XYZ file of C-alpha atoms in Angstrom:
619
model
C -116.916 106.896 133.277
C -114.163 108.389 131.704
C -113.365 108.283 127.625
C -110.736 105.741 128.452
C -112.589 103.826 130.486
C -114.102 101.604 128.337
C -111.430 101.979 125.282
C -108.922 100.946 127.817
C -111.126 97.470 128.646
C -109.950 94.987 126.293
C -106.397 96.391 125.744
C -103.086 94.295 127.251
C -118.645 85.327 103.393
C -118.790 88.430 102.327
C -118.323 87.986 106.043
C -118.676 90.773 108.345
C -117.282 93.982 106.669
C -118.902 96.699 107.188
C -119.223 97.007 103.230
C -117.999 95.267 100.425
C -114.436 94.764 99.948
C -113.249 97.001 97.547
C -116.535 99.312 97.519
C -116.160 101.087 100.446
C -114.624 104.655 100.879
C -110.836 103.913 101.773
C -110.934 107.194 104.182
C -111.858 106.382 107.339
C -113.396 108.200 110.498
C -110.888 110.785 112.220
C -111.192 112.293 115.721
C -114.025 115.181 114.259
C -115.948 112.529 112.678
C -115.967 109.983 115.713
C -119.829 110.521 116.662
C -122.252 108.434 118.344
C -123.992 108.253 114.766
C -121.020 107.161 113.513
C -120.791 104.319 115.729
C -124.060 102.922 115.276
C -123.538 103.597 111.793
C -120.402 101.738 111.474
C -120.927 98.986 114.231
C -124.177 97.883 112.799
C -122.875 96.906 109.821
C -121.009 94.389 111.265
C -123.885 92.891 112.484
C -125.492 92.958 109.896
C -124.116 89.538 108.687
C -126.096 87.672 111.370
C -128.919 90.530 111.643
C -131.753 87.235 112.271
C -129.797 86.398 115.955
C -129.237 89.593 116.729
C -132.881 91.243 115.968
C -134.046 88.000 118.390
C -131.622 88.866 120.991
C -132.748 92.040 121.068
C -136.712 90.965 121.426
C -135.495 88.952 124.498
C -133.890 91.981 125.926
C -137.137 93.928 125.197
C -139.336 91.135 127.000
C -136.786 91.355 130.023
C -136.986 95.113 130.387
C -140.714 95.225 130.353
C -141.000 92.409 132.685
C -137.893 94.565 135.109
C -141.230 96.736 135.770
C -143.601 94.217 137.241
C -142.056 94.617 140.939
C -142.601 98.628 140.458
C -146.555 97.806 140.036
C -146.633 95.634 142.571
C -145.221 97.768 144.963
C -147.227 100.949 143.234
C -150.345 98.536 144.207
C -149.149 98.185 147.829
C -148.767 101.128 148.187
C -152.428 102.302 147.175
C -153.857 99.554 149.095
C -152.077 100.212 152.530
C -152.645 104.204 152.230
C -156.742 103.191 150.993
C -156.600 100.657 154.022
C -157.821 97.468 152.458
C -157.092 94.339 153.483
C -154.434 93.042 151.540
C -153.030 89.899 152.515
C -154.686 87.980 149.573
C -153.761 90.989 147.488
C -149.649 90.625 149.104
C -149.753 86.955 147.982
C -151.130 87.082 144.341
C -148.508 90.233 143.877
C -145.666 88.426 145.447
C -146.006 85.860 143.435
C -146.671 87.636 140.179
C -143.455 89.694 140.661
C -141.721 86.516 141.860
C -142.392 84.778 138.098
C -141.809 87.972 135.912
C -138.352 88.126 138.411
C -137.347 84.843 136.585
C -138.735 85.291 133.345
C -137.070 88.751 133.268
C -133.672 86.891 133.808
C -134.283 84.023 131.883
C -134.867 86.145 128.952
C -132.485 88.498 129.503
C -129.957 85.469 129.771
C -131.351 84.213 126.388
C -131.106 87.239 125.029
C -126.859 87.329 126.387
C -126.246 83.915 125.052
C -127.879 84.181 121.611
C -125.994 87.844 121.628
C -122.692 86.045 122.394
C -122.937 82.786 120.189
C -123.681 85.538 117.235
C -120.797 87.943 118.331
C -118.032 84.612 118.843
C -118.827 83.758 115.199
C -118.951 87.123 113.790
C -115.479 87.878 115.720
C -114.260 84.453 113.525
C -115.558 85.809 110.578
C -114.469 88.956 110.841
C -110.848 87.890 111.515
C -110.652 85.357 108.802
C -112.155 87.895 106.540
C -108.990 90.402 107.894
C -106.677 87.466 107.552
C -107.867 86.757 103.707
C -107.515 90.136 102.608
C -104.296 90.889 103.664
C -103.584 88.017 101.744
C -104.584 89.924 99.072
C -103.207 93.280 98.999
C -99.552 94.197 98.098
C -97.102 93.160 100.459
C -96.144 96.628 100.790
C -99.288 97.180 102.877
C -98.045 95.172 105.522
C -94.355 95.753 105.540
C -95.390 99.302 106.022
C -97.353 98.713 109.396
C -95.649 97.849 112.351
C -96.474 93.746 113.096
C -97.618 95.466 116.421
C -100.427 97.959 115.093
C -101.554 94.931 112.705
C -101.681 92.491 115.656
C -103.642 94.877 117.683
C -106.386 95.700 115.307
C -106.483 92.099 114.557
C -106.574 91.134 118.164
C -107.561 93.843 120.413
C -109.996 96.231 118.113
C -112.014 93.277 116.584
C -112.195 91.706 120.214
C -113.353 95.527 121.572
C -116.300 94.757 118.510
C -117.125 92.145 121.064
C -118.508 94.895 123.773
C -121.086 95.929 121.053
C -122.224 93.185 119.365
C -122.702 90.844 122.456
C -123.375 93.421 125.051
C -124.129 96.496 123.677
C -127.423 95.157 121.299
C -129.076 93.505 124.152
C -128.210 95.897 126.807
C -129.291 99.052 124.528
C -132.486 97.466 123.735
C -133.204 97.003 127.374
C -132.102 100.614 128.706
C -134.085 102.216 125.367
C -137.685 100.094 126.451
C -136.921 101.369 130.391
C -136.047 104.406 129.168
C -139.067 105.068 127.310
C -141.480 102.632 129.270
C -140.939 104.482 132.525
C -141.399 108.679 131.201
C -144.863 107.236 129.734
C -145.989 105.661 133.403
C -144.828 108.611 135.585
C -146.365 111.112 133.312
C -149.629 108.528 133.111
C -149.418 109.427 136.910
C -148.573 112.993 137.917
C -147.064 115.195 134.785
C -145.982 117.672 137.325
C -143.788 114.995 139.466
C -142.928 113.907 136.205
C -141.043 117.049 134.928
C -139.434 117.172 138.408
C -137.829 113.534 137.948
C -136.805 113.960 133.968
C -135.841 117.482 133.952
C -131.981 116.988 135.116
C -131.765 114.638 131.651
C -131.260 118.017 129.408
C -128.797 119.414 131.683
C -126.831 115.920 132.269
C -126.785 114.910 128.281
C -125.917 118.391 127.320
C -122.390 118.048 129.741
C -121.978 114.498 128.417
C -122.160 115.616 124.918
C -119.465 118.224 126.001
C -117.281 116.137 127.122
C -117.517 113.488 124.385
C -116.983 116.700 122.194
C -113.628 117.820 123.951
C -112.202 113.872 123.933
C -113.096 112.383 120.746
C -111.007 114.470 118.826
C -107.950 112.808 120.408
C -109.111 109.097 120.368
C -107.403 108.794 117.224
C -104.538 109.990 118.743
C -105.038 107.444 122.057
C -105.504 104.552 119.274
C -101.931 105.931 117.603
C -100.516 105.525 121.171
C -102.239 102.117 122.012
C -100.794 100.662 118.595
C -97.367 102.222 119.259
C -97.155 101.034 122.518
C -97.902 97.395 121.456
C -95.474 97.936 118.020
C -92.489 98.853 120.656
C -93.384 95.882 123.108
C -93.745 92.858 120.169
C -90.430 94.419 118.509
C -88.185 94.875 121.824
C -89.280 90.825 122.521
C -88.652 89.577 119.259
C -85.123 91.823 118.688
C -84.128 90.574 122.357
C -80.803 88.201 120.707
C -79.971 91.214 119.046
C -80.196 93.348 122.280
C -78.499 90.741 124.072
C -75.836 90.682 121.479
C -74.690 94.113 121.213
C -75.647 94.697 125.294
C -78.444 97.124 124.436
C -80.895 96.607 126.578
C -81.284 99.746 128.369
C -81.484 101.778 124.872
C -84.551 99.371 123.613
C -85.982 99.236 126.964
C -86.258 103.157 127.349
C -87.409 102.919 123.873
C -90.629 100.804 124.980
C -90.703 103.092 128.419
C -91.116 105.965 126.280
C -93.844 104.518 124.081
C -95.922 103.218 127.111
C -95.441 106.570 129.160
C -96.373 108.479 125.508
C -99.803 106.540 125.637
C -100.029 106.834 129.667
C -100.089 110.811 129.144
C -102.144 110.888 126.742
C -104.465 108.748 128.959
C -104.275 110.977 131.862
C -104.915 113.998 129.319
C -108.257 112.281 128.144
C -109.608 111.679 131.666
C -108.666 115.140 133.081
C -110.704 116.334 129.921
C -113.728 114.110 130.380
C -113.597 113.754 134.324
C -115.141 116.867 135.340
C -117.940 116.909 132.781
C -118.346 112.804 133.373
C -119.189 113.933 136.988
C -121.515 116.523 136.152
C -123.127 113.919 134.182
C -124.094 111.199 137.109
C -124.370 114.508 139.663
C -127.002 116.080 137.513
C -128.579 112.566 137.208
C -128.657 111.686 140.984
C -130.062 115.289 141.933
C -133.463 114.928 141.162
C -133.996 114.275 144.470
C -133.368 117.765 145.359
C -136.605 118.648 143.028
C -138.434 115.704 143.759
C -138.714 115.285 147.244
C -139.721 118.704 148.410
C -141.869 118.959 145.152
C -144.148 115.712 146.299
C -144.481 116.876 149.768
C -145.769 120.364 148.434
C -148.160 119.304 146.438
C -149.323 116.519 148.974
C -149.967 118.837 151.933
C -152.078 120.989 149.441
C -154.022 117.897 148.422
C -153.138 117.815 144.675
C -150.873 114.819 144.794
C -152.181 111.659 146.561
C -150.225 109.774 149.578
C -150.000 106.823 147.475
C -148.860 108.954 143.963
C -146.393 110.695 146.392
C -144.647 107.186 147.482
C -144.718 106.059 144.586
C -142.650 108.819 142.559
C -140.280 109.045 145.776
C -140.087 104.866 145.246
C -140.065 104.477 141.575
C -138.896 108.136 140.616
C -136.068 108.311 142.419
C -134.760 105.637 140.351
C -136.307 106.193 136.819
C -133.136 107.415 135.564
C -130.605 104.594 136.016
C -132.120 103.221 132.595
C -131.090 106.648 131.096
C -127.862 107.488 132.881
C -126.679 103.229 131.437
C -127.989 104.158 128.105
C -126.328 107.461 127.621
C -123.207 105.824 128.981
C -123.633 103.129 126.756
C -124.169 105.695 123.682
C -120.899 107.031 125.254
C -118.835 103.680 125.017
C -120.128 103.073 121.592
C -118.818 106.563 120.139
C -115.412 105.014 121.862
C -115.632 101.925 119.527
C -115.983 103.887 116.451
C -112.336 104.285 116.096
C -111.443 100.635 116.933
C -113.777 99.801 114.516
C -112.821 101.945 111.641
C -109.150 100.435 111.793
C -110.904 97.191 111.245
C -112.997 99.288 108.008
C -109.734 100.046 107.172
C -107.734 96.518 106.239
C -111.114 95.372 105.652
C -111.326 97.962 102.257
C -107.458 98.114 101.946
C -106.793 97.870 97.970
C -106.499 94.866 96.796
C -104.249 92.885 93.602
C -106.766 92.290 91.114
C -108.080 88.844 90.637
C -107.369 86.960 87.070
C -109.084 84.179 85.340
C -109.004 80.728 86.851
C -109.252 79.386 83.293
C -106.050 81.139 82.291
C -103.013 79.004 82.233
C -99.002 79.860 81.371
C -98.465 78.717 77.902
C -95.107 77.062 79.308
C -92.447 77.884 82.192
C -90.327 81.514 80.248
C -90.849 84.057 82.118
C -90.791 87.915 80.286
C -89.945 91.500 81.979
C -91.015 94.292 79.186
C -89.918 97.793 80.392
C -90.743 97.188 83.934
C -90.982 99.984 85.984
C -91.221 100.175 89.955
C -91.380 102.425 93.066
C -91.889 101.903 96.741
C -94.082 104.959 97.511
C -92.112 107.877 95.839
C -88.856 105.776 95.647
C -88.462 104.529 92.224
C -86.036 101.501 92.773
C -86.655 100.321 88.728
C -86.257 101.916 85.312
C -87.669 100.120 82.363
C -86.165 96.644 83.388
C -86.387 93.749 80.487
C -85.444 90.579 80.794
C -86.568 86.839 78.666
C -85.715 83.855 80.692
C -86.732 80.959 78.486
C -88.111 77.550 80.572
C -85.203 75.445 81.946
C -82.525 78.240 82.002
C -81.062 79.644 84.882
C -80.800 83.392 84.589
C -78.715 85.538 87.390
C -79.692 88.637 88.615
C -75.976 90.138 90.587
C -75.286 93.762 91.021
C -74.609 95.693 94.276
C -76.880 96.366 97.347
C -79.907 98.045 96.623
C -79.886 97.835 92.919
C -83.296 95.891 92.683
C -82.499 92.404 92.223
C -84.925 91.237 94.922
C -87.053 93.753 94.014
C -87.391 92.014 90.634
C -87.728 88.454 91.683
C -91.009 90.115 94.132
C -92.725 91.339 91.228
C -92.295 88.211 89.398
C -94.219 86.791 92.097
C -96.471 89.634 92.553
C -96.154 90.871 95.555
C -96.690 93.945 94.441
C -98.184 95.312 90.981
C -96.047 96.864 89.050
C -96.187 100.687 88.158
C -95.638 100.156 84.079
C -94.712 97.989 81.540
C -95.247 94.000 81.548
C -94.775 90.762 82.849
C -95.285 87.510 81.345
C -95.512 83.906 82.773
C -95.737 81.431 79.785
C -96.494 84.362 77.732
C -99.080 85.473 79.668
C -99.326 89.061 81.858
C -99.504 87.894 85.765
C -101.980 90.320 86.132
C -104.742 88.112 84.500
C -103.681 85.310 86.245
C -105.398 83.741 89.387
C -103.539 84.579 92.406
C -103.574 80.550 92.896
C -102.414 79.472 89.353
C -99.672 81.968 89.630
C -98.187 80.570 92.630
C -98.529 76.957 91.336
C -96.227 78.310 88.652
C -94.193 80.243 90.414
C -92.256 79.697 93.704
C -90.175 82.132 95.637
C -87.502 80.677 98.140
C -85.801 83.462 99.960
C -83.276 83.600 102.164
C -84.936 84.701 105.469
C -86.945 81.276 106.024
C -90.285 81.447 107.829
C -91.717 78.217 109.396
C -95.098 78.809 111.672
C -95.141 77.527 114.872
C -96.362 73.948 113.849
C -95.651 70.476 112.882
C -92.544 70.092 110.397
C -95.306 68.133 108.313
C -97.992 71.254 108.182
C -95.039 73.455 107.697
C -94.135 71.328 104.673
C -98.196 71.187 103.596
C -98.070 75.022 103.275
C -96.787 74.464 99.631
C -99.624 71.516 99.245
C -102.036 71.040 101.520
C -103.163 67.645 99.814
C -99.689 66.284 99.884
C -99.373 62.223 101.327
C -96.867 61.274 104.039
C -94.427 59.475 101.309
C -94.445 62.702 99.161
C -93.376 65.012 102.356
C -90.914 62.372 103.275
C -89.697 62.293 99.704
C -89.847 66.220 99.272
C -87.733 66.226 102.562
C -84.945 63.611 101.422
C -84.467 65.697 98.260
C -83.784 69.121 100.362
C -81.646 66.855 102.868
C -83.944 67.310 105.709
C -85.167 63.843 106.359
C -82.548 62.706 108.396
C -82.216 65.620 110.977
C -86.090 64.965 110.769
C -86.666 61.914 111.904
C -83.566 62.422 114.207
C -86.235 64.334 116.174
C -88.478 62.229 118.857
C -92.047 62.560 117.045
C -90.200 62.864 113.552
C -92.741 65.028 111.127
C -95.079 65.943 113.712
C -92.445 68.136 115.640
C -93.255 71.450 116.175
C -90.647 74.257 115.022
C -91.664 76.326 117.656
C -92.175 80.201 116.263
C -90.412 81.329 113.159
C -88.690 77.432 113.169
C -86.919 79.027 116.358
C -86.241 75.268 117.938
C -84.082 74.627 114.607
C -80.697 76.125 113.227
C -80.680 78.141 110.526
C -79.377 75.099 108.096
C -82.258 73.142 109.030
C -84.989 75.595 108.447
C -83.429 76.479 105.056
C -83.514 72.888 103.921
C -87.329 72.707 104.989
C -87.541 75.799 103.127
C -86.120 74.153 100.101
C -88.220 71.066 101.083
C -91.557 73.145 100.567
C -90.197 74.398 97.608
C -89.539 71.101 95.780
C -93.313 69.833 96.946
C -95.016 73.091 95.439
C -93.017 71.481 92.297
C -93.297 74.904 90.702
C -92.207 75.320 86.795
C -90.790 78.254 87.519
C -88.228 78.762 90.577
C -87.385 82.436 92.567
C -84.127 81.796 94.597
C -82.710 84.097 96.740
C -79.420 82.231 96.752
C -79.885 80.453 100.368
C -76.123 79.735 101.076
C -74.544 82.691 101.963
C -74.788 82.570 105.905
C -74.509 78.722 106.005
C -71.828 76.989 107.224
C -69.645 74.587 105.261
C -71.395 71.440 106.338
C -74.749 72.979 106.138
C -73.589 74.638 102.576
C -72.993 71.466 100.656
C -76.577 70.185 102.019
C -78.072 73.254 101.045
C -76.143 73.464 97.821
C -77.475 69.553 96.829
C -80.887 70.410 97.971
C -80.917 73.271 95.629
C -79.708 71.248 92.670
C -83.075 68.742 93.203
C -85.047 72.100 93.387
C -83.823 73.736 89.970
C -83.699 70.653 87.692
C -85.477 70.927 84.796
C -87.082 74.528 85.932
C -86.472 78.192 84.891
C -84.493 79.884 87.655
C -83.845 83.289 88.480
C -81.366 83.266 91.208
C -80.295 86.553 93.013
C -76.256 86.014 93.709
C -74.566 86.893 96.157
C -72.057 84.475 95.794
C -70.605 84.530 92.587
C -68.893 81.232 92.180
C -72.413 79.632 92.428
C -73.899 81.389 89.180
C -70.674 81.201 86.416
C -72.914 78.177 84.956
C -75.893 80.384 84.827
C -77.071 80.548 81.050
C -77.308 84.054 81.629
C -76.568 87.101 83.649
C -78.224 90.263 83.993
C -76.210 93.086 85.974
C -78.332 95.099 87.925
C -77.591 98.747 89.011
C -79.525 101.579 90.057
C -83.068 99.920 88.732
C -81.494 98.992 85.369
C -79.923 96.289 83.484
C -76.726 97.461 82.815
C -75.298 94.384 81.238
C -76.144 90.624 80.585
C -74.796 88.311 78.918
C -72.469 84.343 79.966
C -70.085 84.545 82.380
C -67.021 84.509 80.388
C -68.556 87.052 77.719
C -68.897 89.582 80.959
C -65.695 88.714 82.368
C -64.071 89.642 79.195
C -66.077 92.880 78.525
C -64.166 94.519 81.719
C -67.463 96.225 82.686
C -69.729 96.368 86.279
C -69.516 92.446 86.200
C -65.600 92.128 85.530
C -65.430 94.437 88.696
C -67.866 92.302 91.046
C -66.075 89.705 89.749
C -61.941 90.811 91.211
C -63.763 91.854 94.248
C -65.126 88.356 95.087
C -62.006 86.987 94.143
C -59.930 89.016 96.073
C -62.446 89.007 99.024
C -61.820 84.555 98.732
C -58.088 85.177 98.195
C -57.921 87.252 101.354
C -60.342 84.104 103.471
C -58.237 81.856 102.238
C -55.023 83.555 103.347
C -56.506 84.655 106.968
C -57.267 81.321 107.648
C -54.101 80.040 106.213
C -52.108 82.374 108.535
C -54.512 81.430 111.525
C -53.400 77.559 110.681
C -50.131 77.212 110.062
């Protein structure tokens, strides 16, 4: 078996974490520390959830392994009777049919023991994903944007399904080598002690080259899991960019991009199994030569008369294969050193820092929403500089400024998407911090301008914003965004599916079920990421109406991008370089000649120029 071998298998509540959420040292495991103490260290503890189902699964597996012996004794009993020459036929019968029933029972336990393995494995794999799924619900969205959708859909997918190996396979079939393993020494040694040493004494040599090569390849396991995720990171993103390939005809370029990622991981494959391949072999060699000791050793000592015919054909019998228990349960020791690191990546999101919880029983005093000398930085970038702001409820307030200045970087905050580095901010006069993450988002909705439907019904896309919501108050949600009509223009209506990321729908039509979700969250206080600005005109006007039903009677904060559509705003903040550099009414900025006079030419000169290009175009 080489250190791949097994890694490579599955690759293409406080629930089960290994400890609790939050408590746990955030460092994890690296290639020094991967150990087969580790592993059962770390892999029990996912069990550990279900410990009752597994501790009987592995008293089935016990009862199997013992009864695995039964056809040794009978055949050790044979033996003595043929070389004592008694009759035996009576004796053949009641042994045949002894090892015929512990035969059966041995499988029908062992088989109990695999299904009540499996049934507790299936559920912990559940729980362990929906445990995964919940906390990244709750940690900053920076945590994910940072990782690769690849490397978070393989730990997700392909590390907690490699947990499978252990906790279904690995208890039962670990309990069973360990009684064999033990069971067996004690017998032969109960026998002949010399004949004994001859059959065990190849284990020291064989574990001490398996430990040598586990030594030389777990230090780079981390490094084949770095690989594995890349390789699946390249793969989702060259699929899901492919109308942008397509586009700009640059296939080639992405594909050698993915090439180079998969032959990356296939070296370092090949490196890991050149490493462990030689000592791997030793390993089974040493473990099959015992014959060479055995053999020679028995017929020795049976021509000088210390070793009996029938103690002879029995160790050549039952010797010879006394160490297949040991040789699967070092190799399973080996595969679960293997599943350390796939495990630890699970530790890993499992413990990932989360946003603090607030009180349930807290509620926004009304719908203004307060910045106080907000400061802000993505890792060591600081994008903010003590930003203030007062938007008081049922005022629109506009956040414009150029690319990069922090405008969406405010209206994330607001939602809390990420905690803020200093300073405050207040929802109804209260610091979003001690909020519940759940009141917060009944007070606050974000709409932003790269929609996201799942691939579901249009109705559970809509339920998203409230899952209790009737048919009449989707349809009615839907008729106030403008959606209901293209809706129902669809064959099964509401219960169409959007296919992934809305991809069976144009990009009006998912931003009007956007703005559909919106309006049923019927949140006090509205985020817009102005939704217009690659619609066309047709789609624009729906868009434009949908929005109006969204912001009535709420406090908005509306990134521009399009000027036109904030001059009503009842105020505007100008945002540059992480700071407010100006606020104030349109026609007060205007006038001031500052930053906002000079967005302001551009996007009238940018229209003026439209207009005339199309003019000229259309004589």
């Amino acid at each position: 078996m080489t250190a791949t071998e097994s890694a490579s298998t599955t690759d293409s509540v406080e629930v089960a974490s290994p400890s609790t959420p939050g408590d746990a040292d955030e460092s994890s495991p690296t290639g020094s520390d991967v150990s087969v103490a580790s592993g059962m260290k770390a892999l029990i503890a996912f069990a550990r959830p279900d410990a009752g189902r597994f501790v009987l699964a592995g008293l089935l597996a016990a009862a199997a392994a013992l009864l695995s012996l039964v056809p040794f004794w009978a055949i050790y009993r044979t033996i003595d009777a043929v070389v004592a020459g008694d009759p035996i036929r009576n004796e053949l019968f009641r042994l045949a049919l002894i090892t015929l029933i512990a035969l059966v029972g041995r499988y029908v336990l062992f088989g109990l023991s695999t299904a009540v393995s499996h049934v507790a494995a299936y559920q912990m794999l559940y729980e362990i994903r929906v445990a995964m799924a919940e906390r990244l619900g709750r940690v900053p969205l920076g945590y994910v944007n940072r990782r690769r959708s690849g490397e978070i859909k393989k730990v997700m997918g392909d590390d907690v399904e490699r947990l499978e190996l252990w906790l279904a396979h690995g208890i039962p079939d670990i309990v069973a080598s360990l009684v064999v393993a033990v069971a067996v020494p004690v017998w032969l040694f109960t026998v002949d002690w010399r004949m004994a040493i001859a059959t065990l004494i190849v284990i020291l040599p064989a574990f001490a080259a398996m430990a040598i090569g586990m030594r030389r390849t777990m230090p780079s396991m981390p490094r084949y899991h770095e690989s594995l995720t890349e390789m699946n990171a390249s793969v989702v993103e060259l699929i899901r960019g492919m109308p942008v390939v397509k586009v700009f005809n640059r296939a080639d370029d992405r594909v050698r991009d993915t090439e180079n990622a998969i032959e990356r991981h296939v070296t370092i494959v090949e490196r890991l199994s050149r490493d462990s391949l030689p000592l791997m072999t030793a390993f089974f060699v040493l473990l099959a030569a015992n014959v060479a000791l055995l053999v020679p050793l028995g017929i020795w000592l049976n021509d000088r008369g210390s070793l009996s015919d029938t103690d002879m054909l029995f160790f050549f019998v039952v010797g010879l294969g006394a160490l297949g228990p040991i040789s699967a349960l070092l190799s399973l020791f080996a595969h679960l050193a293997q599943l350390t690191t796939g495990g630890n990546l699970v530790e890993e999101i499992m413990t990932a820092p989360t946003l603090t919880d607030g009180d349930a029983d807290l509620i926004p005093g009304d719908a203004s929403v307060e910045l106080h000398e907000v400061d802000f930085a993505y890792d060591e970038r600081r994008v903010l500089h003590g930003v203030s702001l007062r938007a008081e409820p049922g005022t629109i307030t506009a956040l414009v400024g150029p690319s990069g200045s922090g405008k969406s970087t405010i209206a994330a905050l607001i939602a809390r998407f990420w905690d803020i580095d200093g300073g405050e901010i207040r929802v109804g006069g209260v610091d979003i911090r001690s909020l519940d993450p759940d009141v917060l988002a009944a007070n606050v909705s974000v709409v932003l301008q790269d929609t996201f439907l799942f691939d579901d019904t249009i109705a559970a896309n809509l339920r998203v914003a409230r899952p209790n919501a009737t048919d009449a108050e989707i349809e009615a949600a839907a008729r106030a965004a403008r959606a209901h009509d293209f809706v129902t223009a669809f064959p099964a209506g509401y219960e169409t599916v959007v296919g992934e990321r809305g991809a069976r729908l144009s990009g009006g039509e998912r931003q009007r079920l956007t703005l559909a979700r919106a309006i049923l969250a019927d949140a006090p206080v509205i985020l817009l990421d102005e939704a217009t600005s690659f619609a066309d005109p047709e789609n624009e006007a729906l868009i434009q109406d949908a929005i109006g039903e969204l912001i009535a009677g709420k406090t908005v904060i509306m990134i521009a991008h399009r000027l036109s559509t904030i001059a009503g705003a009842d105020q505007i903040l100008v945002i540059e370089d992480g700071r407010v550099v100006e606020r104030g009414r349109h026609d007060e900025l205007v006038a001031a000649t500052g930053t906002y006079a000079r967005l302001w030419d551009d996007f009238i000169s940018a229209e003026d120029l439209a207009l005339g290009d199309a003019v000229r175009r259309d004589p």
